[in-house]
Tab-separated table of C-alpha atoms in Angstrom:
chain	number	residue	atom	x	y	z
U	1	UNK	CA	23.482	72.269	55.269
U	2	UNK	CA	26.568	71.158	52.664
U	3	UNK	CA	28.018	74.509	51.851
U	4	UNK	CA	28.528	72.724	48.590
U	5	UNK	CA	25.281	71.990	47.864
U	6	UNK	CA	24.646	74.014	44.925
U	7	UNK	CA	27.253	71.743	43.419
U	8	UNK	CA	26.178	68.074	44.849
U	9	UNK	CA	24.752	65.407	43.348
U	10	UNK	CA	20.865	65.120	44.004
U	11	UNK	CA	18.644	61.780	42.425
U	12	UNK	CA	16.272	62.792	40.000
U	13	UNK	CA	14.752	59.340	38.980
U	14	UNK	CA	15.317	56.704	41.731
U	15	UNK	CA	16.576	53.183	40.324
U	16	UNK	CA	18.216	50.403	41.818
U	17	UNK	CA	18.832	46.686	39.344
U	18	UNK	CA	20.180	44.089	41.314
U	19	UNK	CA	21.318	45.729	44.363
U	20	UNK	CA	23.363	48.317	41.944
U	21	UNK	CA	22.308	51.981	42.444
U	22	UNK	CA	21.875	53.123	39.178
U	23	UNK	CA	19.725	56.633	40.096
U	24	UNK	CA	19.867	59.118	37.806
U	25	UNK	CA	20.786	61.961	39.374
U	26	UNK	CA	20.732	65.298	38.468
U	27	UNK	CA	24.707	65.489	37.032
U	28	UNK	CA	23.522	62.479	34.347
U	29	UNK	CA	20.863	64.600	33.237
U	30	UNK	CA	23.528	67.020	32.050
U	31	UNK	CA	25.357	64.857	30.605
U	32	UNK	CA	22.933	63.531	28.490
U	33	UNK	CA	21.794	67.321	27.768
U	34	UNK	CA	25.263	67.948	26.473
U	35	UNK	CA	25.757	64.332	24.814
U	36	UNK	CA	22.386	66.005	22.942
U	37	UNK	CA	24.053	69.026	21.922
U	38	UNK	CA	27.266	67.777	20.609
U	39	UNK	CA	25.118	65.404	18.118
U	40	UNK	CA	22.951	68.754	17.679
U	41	UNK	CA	26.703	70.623	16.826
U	42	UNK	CA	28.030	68.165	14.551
U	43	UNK	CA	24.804	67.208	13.001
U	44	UNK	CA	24.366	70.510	11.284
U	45	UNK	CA	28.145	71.309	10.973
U	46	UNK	CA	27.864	68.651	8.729
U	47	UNK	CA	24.344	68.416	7.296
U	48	UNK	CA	25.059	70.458	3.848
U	49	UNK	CA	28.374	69.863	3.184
U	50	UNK	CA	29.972	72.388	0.610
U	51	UNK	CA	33.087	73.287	-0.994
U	52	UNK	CA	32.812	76.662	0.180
U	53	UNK	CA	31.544	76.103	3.701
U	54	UNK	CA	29.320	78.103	5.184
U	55	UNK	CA	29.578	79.882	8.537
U	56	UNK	CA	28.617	77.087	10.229
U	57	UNK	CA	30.192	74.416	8.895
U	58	UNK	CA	33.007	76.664	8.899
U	59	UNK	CA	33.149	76.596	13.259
U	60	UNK	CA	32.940	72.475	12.847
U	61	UNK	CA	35.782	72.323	10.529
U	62	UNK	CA	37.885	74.741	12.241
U	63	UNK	CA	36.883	73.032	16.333
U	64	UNK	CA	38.200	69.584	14.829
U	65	UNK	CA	41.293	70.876	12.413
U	66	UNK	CA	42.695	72.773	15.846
U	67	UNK	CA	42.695	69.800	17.852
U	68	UNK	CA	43.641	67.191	15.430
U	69	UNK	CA	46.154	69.751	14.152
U	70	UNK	CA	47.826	69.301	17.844
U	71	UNK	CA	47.167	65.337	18.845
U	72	UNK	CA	48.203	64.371	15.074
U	73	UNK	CA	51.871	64.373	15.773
U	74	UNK	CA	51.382	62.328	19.031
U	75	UNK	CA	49.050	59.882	17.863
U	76	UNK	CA	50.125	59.586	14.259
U	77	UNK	CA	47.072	57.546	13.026
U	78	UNK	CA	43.915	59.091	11.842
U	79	UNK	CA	41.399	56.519	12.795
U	80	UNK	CA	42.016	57.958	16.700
U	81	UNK	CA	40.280	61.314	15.696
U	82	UNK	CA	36.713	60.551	16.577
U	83	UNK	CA	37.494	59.096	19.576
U	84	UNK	CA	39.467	61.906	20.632
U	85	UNK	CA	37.071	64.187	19.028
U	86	UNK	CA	34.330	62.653	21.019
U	87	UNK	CA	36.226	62.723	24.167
U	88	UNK	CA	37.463	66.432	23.964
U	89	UNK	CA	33.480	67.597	23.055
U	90	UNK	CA	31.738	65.681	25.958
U	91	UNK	CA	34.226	67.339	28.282
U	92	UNK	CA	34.165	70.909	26.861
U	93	UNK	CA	30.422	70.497	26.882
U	94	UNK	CA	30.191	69.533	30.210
U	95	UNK	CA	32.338	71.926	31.101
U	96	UNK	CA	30.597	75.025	29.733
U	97	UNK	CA	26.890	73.615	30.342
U	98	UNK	CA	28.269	74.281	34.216
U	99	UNK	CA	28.481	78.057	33.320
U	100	UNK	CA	24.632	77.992	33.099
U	101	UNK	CA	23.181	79.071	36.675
U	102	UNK	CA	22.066	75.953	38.720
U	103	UNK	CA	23.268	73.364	36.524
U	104	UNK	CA	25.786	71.054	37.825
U	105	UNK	CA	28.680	69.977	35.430
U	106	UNK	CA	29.338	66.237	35.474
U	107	UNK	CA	32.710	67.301	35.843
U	108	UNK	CA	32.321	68.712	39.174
U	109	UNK	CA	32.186	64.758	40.374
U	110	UNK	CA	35.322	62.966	40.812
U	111	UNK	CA	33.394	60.039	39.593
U	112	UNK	CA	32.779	61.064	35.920
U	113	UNK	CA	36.313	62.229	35.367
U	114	UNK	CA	37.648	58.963	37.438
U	115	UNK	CA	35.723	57.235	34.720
U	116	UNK	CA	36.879	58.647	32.171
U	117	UNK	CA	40.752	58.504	33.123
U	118	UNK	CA	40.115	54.810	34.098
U	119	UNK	CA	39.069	54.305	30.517
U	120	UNK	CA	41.981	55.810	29.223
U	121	UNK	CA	44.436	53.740	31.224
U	122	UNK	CA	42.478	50.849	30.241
U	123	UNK	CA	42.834	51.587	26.820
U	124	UNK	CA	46.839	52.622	26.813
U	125	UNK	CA	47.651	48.991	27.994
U	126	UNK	CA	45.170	47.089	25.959
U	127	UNK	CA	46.064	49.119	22.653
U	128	UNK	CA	49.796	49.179	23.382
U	129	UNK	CA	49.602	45.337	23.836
U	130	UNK	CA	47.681	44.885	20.636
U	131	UNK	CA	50.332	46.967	18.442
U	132	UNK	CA	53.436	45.798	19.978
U	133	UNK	CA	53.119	42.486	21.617
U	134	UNK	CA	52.656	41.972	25.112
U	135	UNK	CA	56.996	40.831	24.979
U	136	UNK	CA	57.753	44.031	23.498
U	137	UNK	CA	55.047	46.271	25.410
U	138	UNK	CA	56.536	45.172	28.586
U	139	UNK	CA	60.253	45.214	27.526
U	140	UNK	CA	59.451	49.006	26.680
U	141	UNK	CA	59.499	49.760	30.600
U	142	UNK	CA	63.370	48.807	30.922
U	143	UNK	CA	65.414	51.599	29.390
U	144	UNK	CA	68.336	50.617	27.529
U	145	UNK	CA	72.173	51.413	28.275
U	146	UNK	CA	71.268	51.887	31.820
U	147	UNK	CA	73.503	49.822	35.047
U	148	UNK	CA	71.787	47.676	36.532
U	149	UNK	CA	72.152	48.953	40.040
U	150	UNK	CA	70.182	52.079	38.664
U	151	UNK	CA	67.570	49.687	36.321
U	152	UNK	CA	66.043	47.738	39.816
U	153	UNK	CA	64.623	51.855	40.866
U	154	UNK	CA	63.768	52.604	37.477
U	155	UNK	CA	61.419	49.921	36.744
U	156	UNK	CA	59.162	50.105	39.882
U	157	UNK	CA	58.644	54.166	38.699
U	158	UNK	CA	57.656	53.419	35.110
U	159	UNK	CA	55.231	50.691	36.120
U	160	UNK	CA	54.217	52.973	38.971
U	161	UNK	CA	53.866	55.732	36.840
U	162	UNK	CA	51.595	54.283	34.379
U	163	UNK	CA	49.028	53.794	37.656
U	164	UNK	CA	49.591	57.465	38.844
U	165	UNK	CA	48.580	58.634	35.328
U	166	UNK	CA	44.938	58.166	35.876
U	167	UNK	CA	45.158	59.847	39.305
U	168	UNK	CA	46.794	62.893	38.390
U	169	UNK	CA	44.235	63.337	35.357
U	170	UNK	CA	41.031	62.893	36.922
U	171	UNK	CA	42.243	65.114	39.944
U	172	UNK	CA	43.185	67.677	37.745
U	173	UNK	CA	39.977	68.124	35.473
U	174	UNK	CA	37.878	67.362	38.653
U	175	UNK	CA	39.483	70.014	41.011
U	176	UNK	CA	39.506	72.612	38.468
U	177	UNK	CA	35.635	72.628	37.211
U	178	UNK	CA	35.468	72.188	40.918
U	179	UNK	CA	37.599	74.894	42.802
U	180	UNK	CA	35.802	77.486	39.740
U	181	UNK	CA	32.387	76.590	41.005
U	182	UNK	CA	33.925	77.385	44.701
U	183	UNK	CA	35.559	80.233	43.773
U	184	UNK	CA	32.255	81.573	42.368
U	185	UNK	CA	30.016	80.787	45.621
U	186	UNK	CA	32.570	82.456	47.604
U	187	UNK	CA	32.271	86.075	45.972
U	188	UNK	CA	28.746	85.830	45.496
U	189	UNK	CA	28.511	84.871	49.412
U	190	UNK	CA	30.747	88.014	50.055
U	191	UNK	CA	27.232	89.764	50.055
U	192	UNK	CA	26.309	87.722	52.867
U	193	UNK	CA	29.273	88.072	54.999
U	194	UNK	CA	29.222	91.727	54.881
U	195	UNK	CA	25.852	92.255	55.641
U	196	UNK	CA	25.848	95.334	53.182
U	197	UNK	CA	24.206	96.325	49.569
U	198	UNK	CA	27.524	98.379	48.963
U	199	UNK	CA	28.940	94.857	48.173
U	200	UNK	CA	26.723	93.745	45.207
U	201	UNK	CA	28.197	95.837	42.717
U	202	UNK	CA	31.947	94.862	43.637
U	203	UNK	CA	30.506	90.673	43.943
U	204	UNK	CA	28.654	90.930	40.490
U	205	UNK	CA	31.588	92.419	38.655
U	206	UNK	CA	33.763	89.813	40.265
U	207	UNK	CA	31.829	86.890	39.519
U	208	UNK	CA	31.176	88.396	35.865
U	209	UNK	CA	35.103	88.423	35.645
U	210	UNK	CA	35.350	85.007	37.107
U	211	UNK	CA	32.749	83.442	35.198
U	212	UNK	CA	34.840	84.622	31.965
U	213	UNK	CA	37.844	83.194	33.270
U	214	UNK	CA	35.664	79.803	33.563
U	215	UNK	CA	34.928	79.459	30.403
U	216	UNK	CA	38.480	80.344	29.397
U	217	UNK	CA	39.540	77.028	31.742
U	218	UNK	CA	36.448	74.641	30.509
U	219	UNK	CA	38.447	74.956	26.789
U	220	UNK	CA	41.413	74.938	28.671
U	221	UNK	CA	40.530	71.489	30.791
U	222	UNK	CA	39.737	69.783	28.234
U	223	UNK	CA	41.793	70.158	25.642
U	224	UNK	CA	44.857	69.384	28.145
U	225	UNK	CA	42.591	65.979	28.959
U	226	UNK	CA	42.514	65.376	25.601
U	227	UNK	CA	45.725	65.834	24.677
U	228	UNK	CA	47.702	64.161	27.816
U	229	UNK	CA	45.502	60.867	26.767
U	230	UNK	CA	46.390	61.405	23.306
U	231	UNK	CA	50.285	61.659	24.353
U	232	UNK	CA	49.547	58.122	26.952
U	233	UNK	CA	48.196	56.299	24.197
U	234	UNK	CA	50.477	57.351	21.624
U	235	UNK	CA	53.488	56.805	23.765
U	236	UNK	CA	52.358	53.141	24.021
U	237	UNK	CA	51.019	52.652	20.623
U	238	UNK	CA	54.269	53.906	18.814
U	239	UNK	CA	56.970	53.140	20.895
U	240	UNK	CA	59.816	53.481	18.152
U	241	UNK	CA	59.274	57.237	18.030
U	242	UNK	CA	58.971	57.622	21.175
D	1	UNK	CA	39.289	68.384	65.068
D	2	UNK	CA	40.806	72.081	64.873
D	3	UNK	CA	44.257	70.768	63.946
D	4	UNK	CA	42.989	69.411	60.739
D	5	UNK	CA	41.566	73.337	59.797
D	6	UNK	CA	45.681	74.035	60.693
D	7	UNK	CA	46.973	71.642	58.273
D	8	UNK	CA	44.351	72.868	56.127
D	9	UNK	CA	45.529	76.240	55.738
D	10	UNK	CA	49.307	75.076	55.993
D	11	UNK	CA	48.507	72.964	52.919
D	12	UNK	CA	46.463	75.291	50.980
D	13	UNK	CA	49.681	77.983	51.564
D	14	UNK	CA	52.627	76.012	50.878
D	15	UNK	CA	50.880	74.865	47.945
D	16	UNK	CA	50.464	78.577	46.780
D	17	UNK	CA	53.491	79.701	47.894
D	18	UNK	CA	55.403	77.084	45.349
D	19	UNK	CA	52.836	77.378	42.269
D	20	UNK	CA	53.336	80.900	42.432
D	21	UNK	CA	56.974	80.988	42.116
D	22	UNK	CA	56.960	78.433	39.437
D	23	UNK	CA	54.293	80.519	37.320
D	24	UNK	CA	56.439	83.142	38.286
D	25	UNK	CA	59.493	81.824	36.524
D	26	UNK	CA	57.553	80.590	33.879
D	27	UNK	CA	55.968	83.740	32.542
D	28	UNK	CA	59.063	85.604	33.391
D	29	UNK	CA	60.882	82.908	31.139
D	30	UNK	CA	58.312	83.414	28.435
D	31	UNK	CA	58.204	86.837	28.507
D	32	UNK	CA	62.397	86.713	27.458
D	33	UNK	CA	61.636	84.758	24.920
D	34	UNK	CA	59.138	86.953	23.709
D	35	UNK	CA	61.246	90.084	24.056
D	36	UNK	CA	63.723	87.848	22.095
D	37	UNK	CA	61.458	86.465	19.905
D	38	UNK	CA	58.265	88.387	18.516
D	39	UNK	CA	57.780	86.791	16.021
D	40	UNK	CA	57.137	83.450	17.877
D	41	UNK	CA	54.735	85.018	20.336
D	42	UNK	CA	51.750	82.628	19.549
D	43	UNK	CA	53.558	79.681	19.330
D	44	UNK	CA	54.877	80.614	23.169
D	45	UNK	CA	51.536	81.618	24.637
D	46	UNK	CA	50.179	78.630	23.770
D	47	UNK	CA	52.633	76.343	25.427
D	48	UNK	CA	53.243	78.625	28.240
D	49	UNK	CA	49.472	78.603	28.928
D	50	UNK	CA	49.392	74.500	28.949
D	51	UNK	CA	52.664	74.430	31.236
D	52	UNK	CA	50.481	77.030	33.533
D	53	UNK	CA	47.322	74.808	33.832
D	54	UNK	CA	49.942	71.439	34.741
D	55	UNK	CA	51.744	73.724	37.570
D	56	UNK	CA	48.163	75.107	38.542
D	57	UNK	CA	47.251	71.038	39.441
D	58	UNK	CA	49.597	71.259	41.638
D	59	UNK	CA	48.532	73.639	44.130
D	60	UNK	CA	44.513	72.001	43.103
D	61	UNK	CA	45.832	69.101	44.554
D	62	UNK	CA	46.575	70.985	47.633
D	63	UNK	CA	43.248	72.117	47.635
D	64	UNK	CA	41.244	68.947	47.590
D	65	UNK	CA	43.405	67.550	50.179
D	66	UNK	CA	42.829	70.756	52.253
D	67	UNK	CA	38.714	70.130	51.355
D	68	UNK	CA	39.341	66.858	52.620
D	69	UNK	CA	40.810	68.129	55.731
D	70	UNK	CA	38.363	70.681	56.505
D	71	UNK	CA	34.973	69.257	55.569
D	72	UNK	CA	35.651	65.877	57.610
């Protein structure tokens, strides 16, 4: 028995297309649940759209002013805000479906967030190409007005530290959704290693408090995805003002 | 294999032992400001509370590695 098991993967539907496991499993079901929801959210944030909002429409406006209000000086173009609208909502949902009892967040798997920080690093090159050039994209990673004895260290770190970029973002939304859900199993199982009903009250209050603190980090998580992708591709898409 | 629940631990410590000084310094540097500054108090929480959640990777890092270690 996986003391982790309340937060592993298990196939729901098995399905295999040529020789490619593609199973759903239990952590795509979620997914989808909360893809469902944010179309749900948006769908009648924006269904009646007034002048004078209304209470609802009022929560969409203000959930994508905030974060546009913070990536807009980054990313400086406002044809980026659904995609980083999209991107901050399917992790925030994810994130706070996992406060539900027995569901697993998608974000508990290093593959979903891998994914998604892949993408990301994908996209930085292939958009910073497209705007710049591909001469002037790859002239950016020499710094000017620097000796050259100093330039042949500097310009295996910038290339190296595009490719650590992904790493350091997937690890970071991953082991934070991830050490929460720990974190949680370990009070609750504080029952068990005490052998005592004394405990119960003490566990519940602690996991109440923790499970606030969760939700707290699942806004948390993702906005700082959000907005450390939104600084990666700006820094590459506007490299004047950078 | 009890070497690796060692390292572990050493891992999961040291990694604690620096993200707690430099969340240390960091709300104690905040906190000036505040005391300086009240009038800028929202504008600090919120980037003090992003700078937490990049030193906090740090010792997360620590604590896959030491998952790594331990679950082998």
């Amino acid at each position: 028995m996986n003391i982790f098991s309340h937060i592993s993967e298990r196939i729901v539907v098995p399905l295999k297309i040529a020789g490619i496991d593609l199973s759903i499993t239990n952590e795509i079901l979620v997914m989808w649940i909360a893809i469902f929801c944010i179309i749900l959210f948006f769908y009648f944030g924006s269904k009646k759209v007034s002048i004078v909002p209304n209470r609802f429409q009022n929560l969409v406006e203000m959930y994508v002013l905030t974060l546009w209000e913070n990536i807009e000086p980054i990313v400086l173009n406002r044809a980026w805000l659904p995609f980083f609208c999209g991107l901050f909502s399917l992790i925030l949902f994810c994130n706070l479906l996992g406060g539900i009892p027995g569901i697993v967040p998608p974000t508990v798997n290093i593959n979903f967030t891998a994914t998604l920080a892949v993408c990301i690093f994908l996209i930085t090159q292939i958009v910073g190409i497209k705007q710049n050039g591909i001469r002037k994209y790859f002239l950016s990673f020499v710094p000017s007005n620097v000796p050259f004895g100093i330039l042949i260290f500097i310009i295996p770190m910038e290339v190296l530290s595009q490719f650590i970029r992904p790493f350091s973002l997937s690890i970071r939304l991953f082991a934070n959704i991830f050490a929460g859900h720990a974190v949680t199993l370990t009070i609750i199982s504080l029952i068990f290693i005490f052998k005592s009903y004394w405990v119960i009250p003490g566990s519940l209050i602690g996991h109440l408090l923790i499970s606030v603190f969760e939700i707290f980090v699942a806004f948390i998580q993702a906005f700082i995805f959000t907005f450390l992708s939104a600084f990666y591709i700006g820094s590459s898409l506007n490299l004047e003002k950078h | 294999m009890g070497e690796a629940y060692i390292g572990a631990g050493i891992a999961i410590g040291l990694a604690a032992l620096g993200t707690g000084l430099g969340v240390g310094i960091l709300a104690a540097k905040a906190m000036d400001g505040i005391a300086r500054q009240p009038e800028a108090q929202n504008s600090i929480r919120t980037s003090m509370i992003i700078a937490i959640t990049f030193i906090e990777a740090i010792a997360l890092y620590a604590l896959v590695i030491g998952l790594i270690l331990a679950t082998k």
